[in-house]
Coordinates of C-alpha atoms in Angstrom, one line a residue:
X1 CA 107.7 -0.4 -53.0
X2 CA 105.8 2.1 -56.2
X3 CA 105.9 5.8 -55.5
X4 CA 104.7 8.5 -57.6
X5 CA 106.3 11.7 -57.6
X6 CA 104.2 14.7 -58.5
X7 CA 104.8 18.5 -59.2
X8 CA 102.1 20.4 -56.7
X9 CA 101.2 24.1 -57.4
X10 CA 98.6 25.8 -54.6
X11 CA 97.4 28.4 -53.0
X12 CA 95.5 28.4 -50.0
X13 CA 92.8 31.2 -49.4
X14 CA 91.2 31.7 -45.5
X15 CA 87.0 32.4 -45.3
X16 CA 84.6 32.4 -43.7
X17 CA 82.3 29.6 -42.6
X18 CA 79.7 32.0 -44.5
X19 CA 81.7 32.9 -47.3
X20 CA 79.9 31.9 -50.5
X21 CA 82.0 30.8 -53.6
X22 CA 81.4 32.0 -56.5
X23 CA 80.8 31.8 -59.3
X24 CA 84.5 30.5 -61.4
X25 CA 83.3 30.1 -64.9
X26 CA 83.3 34.2 -64.8
X27 CA 87.1 33.5 -64.4
X28 CA 88.0 34.4 -68.9
X29 CA 90.4 30.4 -68.8
X30 CA 87.5 28.3 -67.1
X31 CA 84.8 27.3 -69.8
X32 CA 83.0 24.5 -67.3
X33 CA 83.4 22.4 -64.5
X34 CA 83.4 19.7 -64.9
X35 CA 83.2 17.2 -62.0
X36 CA 81.9 18.4 -58.0
X37 CA 83.2 15.5 -55.2
X38 CA 83.1 14.9 -52.4
X39 CA 86.1 13.6 -49.4
X40 CA 85.6 12.0 -45.9
X41 CA 89.2 12.9 -45.4
X42 CA 91.2 12.0 -42.2
X43 CA 95.4 12.3 -41.8
X44 CA 97.7 11.1 -39.3
X45 CA 100.5 13.8 -39.2
X46 CA 104.4 12.0 -38.8
X47 CA 107.2 13.4 -36.9
X48 CA 110.4 13.4 -34.7
X49 CA 109.8 14.4 -31.4
X50 CA 111.8 18.0 -32.7
X51 CA 110.0 18.5 -35.3
X52 CA 112.6 17.8 -37.8
X53 CA 110.3 18.0 -41.2
X54 CA 108.2 20.4 -39.8
X55 CA 110.8 22.2 -39.3
X56 CA 112.7 22.1 -43.3
X57 CA 108.6 23.2 -44.2
X58 CA 108.4 18.9 -44.6
X59 CA 104.9 17.3 -43.9
X60 CA 104.4 13.2 -44.0
X61 CA 101.6 11.9 -43.7
X62 CA 98.6 8.9 -43.6
X63 CA 95.7 9.6 -44.9
X64 CA 92.2 7.6 -45.9
X65 CA 89.9 9.0 -48.1
X66 CA 89.1 10.4 -51.4
X67 CA 90.6 8.8 -54.4
X68 CA 94.4 9.4 -53.5
X69 CA 94.2 6.6 -49.9
X70 CA 98.1 6.5 -49.1
X71 CA 101.2 7.7 -48.0
X72 CA 102.4 11.2 -48.4
X73 CA 105.6 13.7 -48.1
X74 CA 105.7 17.3 -49.5
X75 CA 108.9 19.0 -50.6
X76 CA 109.6 22.0 -51.0
X77 CA 110.3 22.6 -54.6
X78 CA 111.6 25.8 -56.9
X79 CA 108.6 26.6 -57.4
X80 CA 105.6 24.6 -55.5
X81 CA 105.9 20.9 -54.1
X82 CA 106.9 18.2 -54.6
X83 CA 104.7 15.4 -53.0
X84 CA 105.2 11.9 -53.6
X85 CA 102.6 8.8 -52.7
X86 CA 102.6 5.4 -51.7
X87 CA 100.9 2.8 -50.8
X88 CA 99.2 2.8 -47.8
X89 CA 99.7 -1.3 -47.1
X90 CA 99.1 -3.7 -43.9
X91 CA 100.0 -2.2 -40.9
X92 CA 102.4 -5.0 -38.6
X93 CA 101.0 -5.7 -35.0
X94 CA 98.1 -3.0 -35.3
X95 CA 100.6 -0.6 -36.7
X96 CA 101.7 1.7 -39.1
X97 CA 105.3 1.8 -40.9
X98 CA 106.5 4.2 -42.9
X99 CA 106.9 2.5 -45.6
X100 CA 111.6 2.8 -47.2
X101 CA 111.9 3.6 -50.2
X102 CA 110.0 7.2 -48.9
X103 CA 111.2 7.7 -45.8
X104 CA 114.6 7.7 -47.8
X105 CA 113.7 11.0 -49.3
X106 CA 113.9 12.6 -46.1
X107 CA 116.4 10.0 -44.6
X108 CA 118.5 13.3 -43.9
X109 CA 116.9 14.8 -41.5
X110 CA 114.9 12.6 -39.9
X111 CA 117.5 9.7 -39.5
X112 CA 117.8 6.9 -37.1
X113 CA 115.0 9.5 -35.1
X114 CA 112.1 7.4 -34.1
X115 CA 109.1 9.2 -36.2
X116 CA 105.4 9.2 -34.4
X117 CA 101.9 11.1 -34.9
X118 CA 101.9 14.3 -34.2
X119 CA 98.7 15.4 -35.7
X120 CA 95.4 14.9 -37.0
X121 CA 94.0 16.3 -39.9
X122 CA 89.7 15.9 -40.4
X123 CA 88.7 17.5 -44.1
X124 CA 85.4 17.3 -44.9
X125 CA 86.4 18.1 -48.6
X126 CA 83.8 19.0 -51.7
X127 CA 86.6 18.8 -54.8
X128 CA 85.7 20.7 -58.4
X129 CA 87.3 20.1 -62.0
X130 CA 87.8 23.8 -63.7
X131 CA 88.0 23.2 -67.4
X132 CA 89.0 25.0 -70.3
X133 CA 87.0 25.0 -73.5
X134 CA 88.1 21.7 -74.6
X135 CA 87.8 20.6 -71.9
X136 CA 91.5 19.9 -70.1
X137 CA 91.3 20.8 -66.9
X138 CA 93.3 23.9 -65.3
X139 CA 93.2 23.2 -62.3
X140 CA 91.3 22.0 -59.2
X141 CA 88.6 24.1 -56.1
X142 CA 88.6 23.0 -52.8
X143 CA 86.4 24.0 -50.8
X144 CA 87.9 22.3 -47.3
X145 CA 86.1 22.5 -43.9
X146 CA 89.0 20.9 -41.4
X147 CA 89.1 19.6 -38.1
X148 CA 92.5 19.1 -36.3
X149 CA 93.9 17.7 -33.3
X150 CA 97.4 18.9 -32.6
X151 CA 99.2 15.2 -30.5
X152 CA 102.0 17.2 -28.1
X153 CA 102.3 18.9 -25.5
X154 CA 99.8 21.6 -25.0
X155 CA 98.2 21.2 -28.4
X156 CA 94.1 21.4 -28.5
X157 CA 91.5 20.8 -31.2
X158 CA 91.0 23.5 -33.6
X159 CA 88.5 23.7 -36.9
X160 CA 88.4 25.9 -39.3
X161 CA 87.5 26.2 -42.8
X162 CA 89.6 27.5 -46.0
X163 CA 90.4 27.1 -49.5
X164 CA 92.5 25.2 -52.5
X165 CA 93.4 25.6 -55.6
X166 CA 95.6 23.7 -57.4
X167 CA 97.8 23.9 -60.7
X168 CA 96.7 21.1 -62.9
X169 CA 100.5 19.9 -63.0
X170 CA 100.8 19.9 -67.6
X171 CA 100.0 23.8 -66.2
X172 CA 102.3 24.2 -64.4
X173 CA 105.0 27.0 -65.7
X174 CA 102.8 28.0 -68.5
X175 CA 101.3 30.7 -68.9
X176 CA 97.5 30.7 -69.4
X177 CA 98.8 28.1 -65.9
X178 CA 99.9 31.7 -64.3
X179 CA 96.5 33.7 -65.5
X180 CA 94.4 31.2 -64.5
X181 CA 95.6 31.5 -60.4
X182 CA 96.1 35.6 -60.9
X183 CA 92.3 35.4 -62.0
X184 CA 91.1 33.3 -60.0
X185 CA 93.1 34.9 -56.1
X186 CA 91.4 37.9 -57.9
X187 CA 88.0 36.5 -58.1
X188 CA 88.0 35.0 -54.8
X189 CA 89.4 37.8 -52.6
X190 CA 86.6 39.9 -54.0
X191 CA 84.5 37.5 -52.9
X192 CA 85.3 37.8 -49.2
X193 CA 88.2 35.3 -49.4
X194 CA 91.7 36.1 -47.7
X195 CA 94.7 35.0 -49.1
X196 CA 95.8 32.3 -45.7
X197 CA 98.7 33.0 -43.3
X198 CA 99.3 28.9 -42.8
X199 CA 101.4 27.6 -44.9
X200 CA 99.9 23.9 -44.7
X201 CA 97.3 22.1 -42.5
X202 CA 100.0 20.5 -40.2
X203 CA 101.1 24.0 -39.6
X204 CA 97.2 25.2 -38.2
X205 CA 96.7 22.0 -36.8
X206 CA 100.0 22.6 -34.6
X207 CA 100.0 26.6 -33.9
X208 CA 101.1 27.1 -30.7
X209 CA 101.9 23.6 -29.5
X210 CA 105.6 23.2 -31.7
X211 CA 107.2 26.2 -29.0
X212 CA 106.9 22.8 -26.0
X213 CA 108.7 20.5 -28.5
X214 CA 112.6 20.1 -28.4
X215 CA 115.2 22.5 -30.7
X216 CA 117.8 20.1 -33.7
X217 CA 121.3 21.0 -32.5
X218 CA 121.8 23.2 -35.7
X219 CA 119.3 25.9 -35.5
X220 CA 120.8 26.2 -32.2
X221 CA 122.3 29.5 -31.9
X222 CA 126.5 29.1 -30.0
X223 CA 126.6 31.7 -27.5
X224 CA 128.9 33.9 -29.3
X225 CA 129.4 36.7 -30.2
X226 CA 127.4 37.4 -33.6
X227 CA 130.1 40.1 -35.6
X228 CA 132.7 38.3 -34.4
X229 CA 135.0 35.5 -37.3
X230 CA 134.1 32.7 -35.2
X231 CA 129.7 33.2 -35.8
X232 CA 130.9 33.5 -39.0
X233 CA 133.2 30.5 -39.5
X234 CA 130.1 29.0 -37.7
X235 CA 126.9 31.2 -39.9
X236 CA 129.6 29.7 -43.4
X237 CA 130.1 26.2 -41.9
X238 CA 125.4 25.8 -41.5
X239 CA 125.5 26.6 -45.1
X240 CA 127.5 24.3 -46.6
X241 CA 125.3 22.2 -44.0
X242 CA 122.1 23.0 -45.8
X243 CA 123.0 22.3 -49.1
X244 CA 124.7 18.9 -48.0
X245 CA 121.3 18.0 -46.4
X246 CA 119.3 19.7 -49.0
X247 CA 121.3 17.6 -51.9
X248 CA 120.8 14.3 -50.3
X249 CA 117.1 13.4 -51.2
X250 CA 117.6 14.3 -55.0
X251 CA 120.3 12.0 -55.5
X252 CA 118.5 8.8 -54.3
X253 CA 115.8 10.2 -56.8
X254 CA 118.7 10.5 -59.0
X255 CA 118.0 13.8 -60.4
X256 CA 120.4 15.1 -63.2
X257 CA 123.5 16.3 -61.7
X258 CA 122.5 16.2 -58.1
X259 CA 125.3 14.4 -57.0
X260 CA 128.0 16.4 -58.7
X261 CA 125.8 18.6 -56.1
X262 CA 126.5 16.9 -53.5
X263 CA 129.7 16.2 -53.7
X264 CA 130.9 19.7 -53.9
X265 CA 128.4 21.1 -51.5
X266 CA 131.2 17.8 -49.5
X267 CA 133.5 18.8 -50.2
X268 CA 132.9 23.1 -49.8
X269 CA 132.3 21.6 -46.1
X270 CA 135.7 19.8 -45.5
X271 CA 136.8 22.4 -47.3
X272 CA 135.6 25.6 -44.9
X273 CA 136.1 23.2 -41.9
X274 CA 140.5 23.1 -42.8
X275 CA 140.9 26.1 -43.6
X276 CA 138.9 27.5 -40.4
X277 CA 141.9 25.4 -38.7
X278 CA 142.4 27.1 -36.2
X279 CA 138.8 28.8 -35.1
X280 CA 138.1 25.7 -34.6
X281 CA 140.2 22.9 -32.9
X282 CA 139.4 19.1 -31.5
X283 CA 139.0 15.3 -32.1
X284 CA 136.0 16.2 -33.5
X285 CA 137.1 18.2 -36.3
X286 CA 139.2 15.9 -37.1
X287 CA 136.3 13.4 -37.9
X288 CA 134.6 15.0 -39.4
X289 CA 137.5 15.9 -42.5
X290 CA 138.1 12.2 -42.3
X291 CA 134.5 11.2 -43.4
X292 CA 133.4 13.8 -45.7
X293 CA 136.7 12.3 -47.5
X294 CA 135.0 9.1 -47.4
X295 CA 131.9 10.1 -48.5
X296 CA 133.8 12.6 -51.1
X297 CA 135.1 9.7 -52.4
X298 CA 132.1 7.5 -53.3
X299 CA 130.0 10.2 -55.0
X300 CA 133.3 10.9 -57.0
X301 CA 133.2 7.7 -58.7
X302 CA 129.8 8.1 -59.6
X303 CA 130.8 12.3 -60.6
X304 CA 133.1 10.5 -63.2
X305 CA 130.8 8.0 -64.6
X306 CA 128.2 10.4 -65.0
X307 CA 130.8 12.7 -66.4
X308 CA 132.4 10.4 -68.5
X309 CA 128.9 9.2 -69.8
X310 CA 128.0 12.4 -71.4
X311 CA 131.5 13.2 -72.6
X312 CA 131.2 9.8 -74.9
X313 CA 127.8 10.7 -75.9
X314 CA 129.1 13.7 -76.7
X315 CA 132.2 12.2 -78.6
X316 CA 130.0 9.9 -80.8
X317 CA 127.5 12.0 -82.1
X318 CA 130.3 14.5 -83.3
X319 CA 132.1 12.1 -85.0
X320 CA 130.0 12.0 -88.5
X321 CA 132.6 9.8 -90.3
X322 CA 131.0 6.6 -90.6
X323 CA 134.1 4.5 -89.2
X324 CA 132.7 3.9 -85.8
X325 CA 131.4 0.1 -86.3
X326 CA 128.5 -0.9 -84.6
X327 CA 129.4 -2.9 -81.7
X328 CA 132.4 0.1 -80.3
X329 CA 129.0 2.8 -81.0
X330 CA 127.1 0.3 -78.8
X331 CA 129.9 -0.1 -76.0
X332 CA 130.4 3.1 -75.8
X333 CA 127.3 5.0 -75.6
X334 CA 125.9 2.1 -73.1
X335 CA 129.0 0.8 -70.9
X336 CA 129.8 4.4 -68.4
X337 CA 125.5 3.7 -68.5
X338 CA 126.2 0.7 -66.2
X339 CA 129.0 1.5 -64.9
X340 CA 127.1 5.0 -62.9
X341 CA 124.2 3.0 -62.3
X342 CA 126.6 0.6 -59.8
X343 CA 128.3 3.3 -58.8
X344 CA 125.0 5.4 -57.8
X345 CA 124.3 2.7 -56.8
X346 CA 127.2 1.8 -53.6
X347 CA 126.4 6.1 -53.7
X348 CA 122.8 5.1 -52.0
X349 CA 124.1 2.9 -49.6
X350 CA 126.5 5.7 -48.0
X351 CA 123.7 7.6 -47.5
X352 CA 121.4 5.0 -45.9
X353 CA 124.7 4.3 -43.6
X354 CA 124.9 4.4 -39.9
X355 CA 128.2 6.4 -40.5
X356 CA 126.2 8.6 -42.8
X357 CA 123.6 9.7 -40.1
X358 CA 126.0 9.6 -37.7
X359 CA 128.1 12.0 -39.4
X360 CA 124.9 14.2 -40.2
X361 CA 124.0 14.0 -36.6
X362 CA 128.2 14.8 -35.2
X363 CA 128.1 18.5 -38.0
X364 CA 124.6 19.6 -36.4
X365 CA 126.4 19.3 -32.8
X366 CA 129.4 20.9 -33.7
X367 CA 127.2 24.0 -34.8
X368 CA 125.3 23.8 -31.9
X369 CA 128.8 23.9 -29.8
X370 CA 131.0 25.1 -31.8
X371 CA 134.7 23.7 -30.6
X372 CA 136.8 27.2 -30.1
X373 CA 140.4 26.9 -29.8
X374 CA 142.4 29.0 -27.8
X375 CA 145.7 30.6 -28.2
X376 CA 146.8 29.8 -32.0
X377 CA 150.3 28.6 -32.5
X378 CA 151.6 29.6 -36.2
X379 CA 154.7 29.0 -37.9
X380 CA 156.7 31.6 -39.3
X381 CA 155.5 31.7 -42.6
X382 CA 151.3 31.2 -41.2
X383 CA 152.9 34.9 -39.1
X384 CA 154.6 36.5 -41.1
X385 CA 151.3 36.2 -44.1
X386 CA 148.9 36.6 -41.1
X387 CA 150.5 39.8 -38.8
X388 CA 153.9 41.1 -40.9
X389 CA 155.7 40.3 -37.9
X390 CA 159.0 37.0 -38.1
X391 CA 158.7 34.8 -35.7
X392 CA 162.3 34.6 -33.4
X393 CA 163.8 31.0 -34.1
X394 CA 166.3 28.9 -31.9
X395 CA 169.8 30.1 -32.5
X396 CA 172.2 28.8 -30.0
X397 CA 172.4 32.3 -28.5
X398 CA 168.8 32.5 -27.5
X399 CA 167.8 31.1 -23.9
X400 CA 164.1 30.2 -25.0
X401 CA 163.1 28.8 -22.1
X402 CA 163.4 32.0 -20.7
X403 CA 161.2 34.1 -23.3
X404 CA 158.6 35.7 -21.6
X405 CA 154.4 34.0 -23.3
X406 CA 153.7 37.0 -24.4
X407 CA 156.0 37.1 -26.8
X408 CA 154.6 34.4 -29.1
X409 CA 152.5 35.4 -31.6
X410 CA 148.9 35.2 -30.3
X411 CA 146.4 36.0 -33.4
X412 CA 143.4 36.9 -33.6
X413 CA 140.2 34.3 -35.4
X414 CA 141.0 36.5 -38.0
X415 CA 144.5 36.6 -38.9
X416 CA 143.9 33.0 -37.9
X417 CA 141.7 32.8 -41.6
X418 CA 143.7 34.9 -43.4
X419 CA 147.2 33.2 -42.6
X420 CA 145.4 29.5 -44.0
X421 CA 144.1 32.1 -47.0
X422 CA 147.3 32.9 -47.5
X423 CA 149.3 29.5 -47.4
X424 CA 147.5 28.8 -50.5
X425 CA 147.9 30.7 -51.9
X426 CA 151.4 30.4 -51.8
X427 CA 150.7 26.3 -53.5
X428 CA 149.1 27.2 -56.1
X429 CA 151.7 29.1 -57.2
X430 CA 154.4 26.7 -56.3
X431 CA 152.3 24.3 -58.1
X432 CA 152.1 26.3 -61.1
X433 CA 155.6 27.1 -61.3
X434 CA 155.7 22.6 -61.1
X435 CA 152.8 22.2 -63.7
X436 CA 154.7 24.9 -66.2
X437 CA 158.7 23.4 -65.8
X438 CA 157.5 20.2 -66.0
X439 CA 154.8 20.3 -68.9
X440 CA 157.6 20.0 -72.1
X441 CA 159.5 17.5 -69.9
X442 CA 159.6 14.8 -72.2
X443 CA 161.5 12.2 -68.8
X444 CA 157.7 12.0 -67.6
X445 CA 155.1 10.4 -69.1
X446 CA 152.0 12.6 -70.0
X447 CA 150.0 11.2 -67.7
X448 CA 152.8 12.1 -64.3
X449 CA 152.9 15.6 -65.7
X450 CA 149.1 16.7 -67.3
X451 CA 148.9 14.7 -63.1
X452 CA 151.2 18.1 -62.6
X453 CA 147.7 20.1 -64.4
X454 CA 144.8 18.2 -61.8
X455 CA 147.4 19.4 -58.9
X456 CA 147.4 22.5 -60.6
X457 CA 143.1 22.6 -60.2
X458 CA 143.1 21.4 -56.6
X459 CA 145.2 23.9 -55.5
X460 CA 142.5 26.2 -57.6
X461 CA 139.8 23.9 -55.6
X462 CA 141.4 24.9 -52.6
X463 CA 142.5 28.9 -53.0
X464 CA 138.4 29.3 -54.2
X465 CA 136.8 27.2 -50.4
X466 CA 139.5 29.4 -48.5
X467 CA 138.6 32.7 -50.2
X468 CA 134.6 32.8 -49.8
X469 CA 135.2 31.1 -46.3
X470 CA 137.7 34.6 -45.8
X471 CA 134.7 35.6 -46.9
X472 CA 132.1 34.2 -45.4
X473 CA 133.2 34.8 -41.5
X474 CA 135.3 38.2 -42.1
X475 CA 135.7 41.8 -42.9
X476 CA 137.0 41.1 -46.4
X477 CA 136.7 41.2 -49.1
X478 CA 136.8 38.2 -51.5
X479 CA 134.4 37.9 -54.2
X480 CA 136.8 38.3 -57.1
X481 CA 139.3 35.5 -55.8
X482 CA 136.7 33.1 -55.9
X483 CA 135.7 34.6 -59.5
X484 CA 139.5 33.8 -60.4
X485 CA 139.5 30.3 -59.0
X486 CA 136.3 29.4 -60.2
X487 CA 137.2 30.3 -64.1
X488 CA 140.8 28.6 -63.6
X489 CA 138.8 25.4 -62.1
X490 CA 136.6 25.5 -64.8
X491 CA 138.9 25.3 -67.0
X492 CA 141.4 23.1 -65.6
X493 CA 137.4 20.5 -64.6
X494 CA 137.6 20.2 -68.4
X495 CA 141.1 19.3 -69.0
X496 CA 141.0 16.7 -66.6
X497 CA 137.6 14.5 -67.7
X498 CA 139.9 14.9 -70.7
X499 CA 142.3 12.4 -69.5
X500 CA 138.6 10.8 -67.0
X501 CA 137.3 10.2 -70.6
X502 CA 141.1 9.1 -72.9
X503 CA 142.0 7.1 -69.6
X504 CA 137.8 5.2 -69.7
X505 CA 138.9 4.9 -73.6
X506 CA 141.9 2.9 -73.0
X507 CA 140.3 0.4 -70.8
X508 CA 136.6 0.1 -73.2
X509 CA 139.8 -0.1 -76.5
X510 CA 142.2 -3.1 -73.6
X511 CA 138.5 -5.0 -72.9
X512 CA 137.8 -4.8 -76.6
X513 CA 140.6 -6.4 -77.4
X514 CA 139.9 -9.3 -75.7
X515 CA 136.4 -9.8 -77.5
X516 CA 138.4 -10.2 -80.9
X517 CA 136.6 -6.6 -81.6
X518 CA 138.3 -3.7 -83.6
X519 CA 139.3 -0.8 -81.1
X520 CA 140.0 2.1 -83.9
X521 CA 137.7 3.8 -83.0
X522 CA 138.9 3.6 -79.2
X523 CA 141.4 5.9 -80.9
X524 CA 139.8 7.4 -83.2
X525 CA 138.3 9.2 -80.1
X526 CA 141.4 9.0 -78.0
X527 CA 143.0 11.4 -80.4
X528 CA 139.8 14.2 -80.1
X529 CA 139.9 14.1 -76.8
X530 CA 143.2 14.8 -76.2
X531 CA 143.0 17.7 -79.0
X532 CA 139.4 18.9 -76.5
X533 CA 142.4 18.8 -73.5
X534 CA 144.5 20.4 -74.7
X535 CA 142.1 23.5 -76.3
X536 CA 141.1 23.4 -72.5
X537 CA 144.5 24.1 -71.2
X538 CA 144.8 27.2 -73.6
X539 CA 143.2 29.2 -70.8
X540 CA 145.5 28.4 -68.2
X541 CA 147.6 30.8 -68.2
X542 CA 145.2 34.0 -68.8
X543 CA 143.7 32.3 -65.5
X544 CA 146.6 32.3 -63.2
X545 CA 146.9 36.0 -64.0
X546 CA 142.9 36.8 -62.9
X547 CA 144.5 34.4 -59.5
X548 CA 147.4 36.7 -58.4
X549 CA 145.6 40.3 -60.4
X550 CA 142.4 39.2 -57.7
X551 CA 145.0 37.6 -55.4
X552 CA 147.1 41.1 -54.7
X553 CA 144.1 43.8 -54.2
X554 CA 143.5 41.8 -51.1
X555 CA 145.2 44.0 -49.0
X556 CA 143.3 47.1 -50.7
X557 CA 140.0 45.4 -50.1
X558 CA 138.9 45.7 -46.3
X559 CA 134.9 46.4 -46.1
X560 CA 135.6 49.5 -42.9

């Protein structure tokens, strides 16, 4: 079923029943009223029992009447909202069902929970199109007289009048559009209207009956001291969770950079859970770590294809020697796009799976009822890193069976988190030495030597996420370290992208050779990528220096 997408920017005004609408042609932007129509609209709004969509400021409705009969979903956007439409379709056994393509846009929120009617909103609408001097529509003015019923327990019937001003889509983001919204707001308020306090007709229809609905797991506050490190851990994980949910529908719509951002969100959540080991514990954590790793891998295949396609296009655009034949140019420009589309289909299939939806439920349950660890026992290096104390060692003269329990260090959640940060830093330094020491070791293949820098990039990423997690959950200021890690990760990311691009060029060249085609172009671009990779490594030394300096300052920057 086809889905139509619209960008909506509108302003709502509450008005009394007797308020007279002023002459809208008095507005400096409005030359004429293009048309005026009346509609009888009736909408049934759907949500889960715990109002998952409503709480996320999302509306899902089946509307009849007017010029856009059908199913509508309205989603929050950076400015205004995104509105998606699908055809009404035919009922099955007398029941209308939300179209699958439309439901996919909120699958990460709804999951496998049943959608049912929660409100009915009937509206007598008078709709006027407002036009510029050249006849171009600038917006629509709607005078709505609404009667609504909440279908929730404790719900009631309500009636009100409101006016909506919706900007014509071509005017969104323009100066004239902004000026129009400002001037019509002044005009309507001067005529007795008020900016509406309700975000939507659904919210007004439900009213206080929302208080009778259960609260979803991820919105339930765990029983924790709000100033504790454990509470900080949950706050940080909730932010990770929200970012993952935010990018799910964008990935499904294949919005630009969405796969990359969802992959980052997945990795951040997984890395933070690892950093919080010792504050959180149990089989649920282990299972979530495994599931997040699988999801990141699926997203990674699509992201790699996307990056290589972009690099191939840039290489072709920069090549002005006219030595790349048309056949090779077509393969270089098109083949990775086809690979990305295949990978993206696999991503969407994974997002539709019960396994993924169960993982989201498990994350929400963890936030509502976090599995806090008991006393955390660390090895000697971890104890030294976190507390400056050395753990007792076993030797022939030590009777460990008689050692009192209080001699073993019991670290606070904050000390546990700092120990993980220290451990991540030590691993980064170890991998740094290995990468530098082996760069000129020609007993290793080029790929083996480059892999050490790939490992270094993963360490920088791990330290960055650990710094972010510690900064969010403790009183340690880690922003400088986070930035230093991000900068190094970026330059090493450019290096690794060049390596991945070269690998794909080799595969394309091998395929071209099997077809009996010239492989010269692939070798030419391979060498260009080799050069670009070496350029990216030029920032490496300074990047490591900044990480060392930033980590060295951490003990001096604890909040008072």
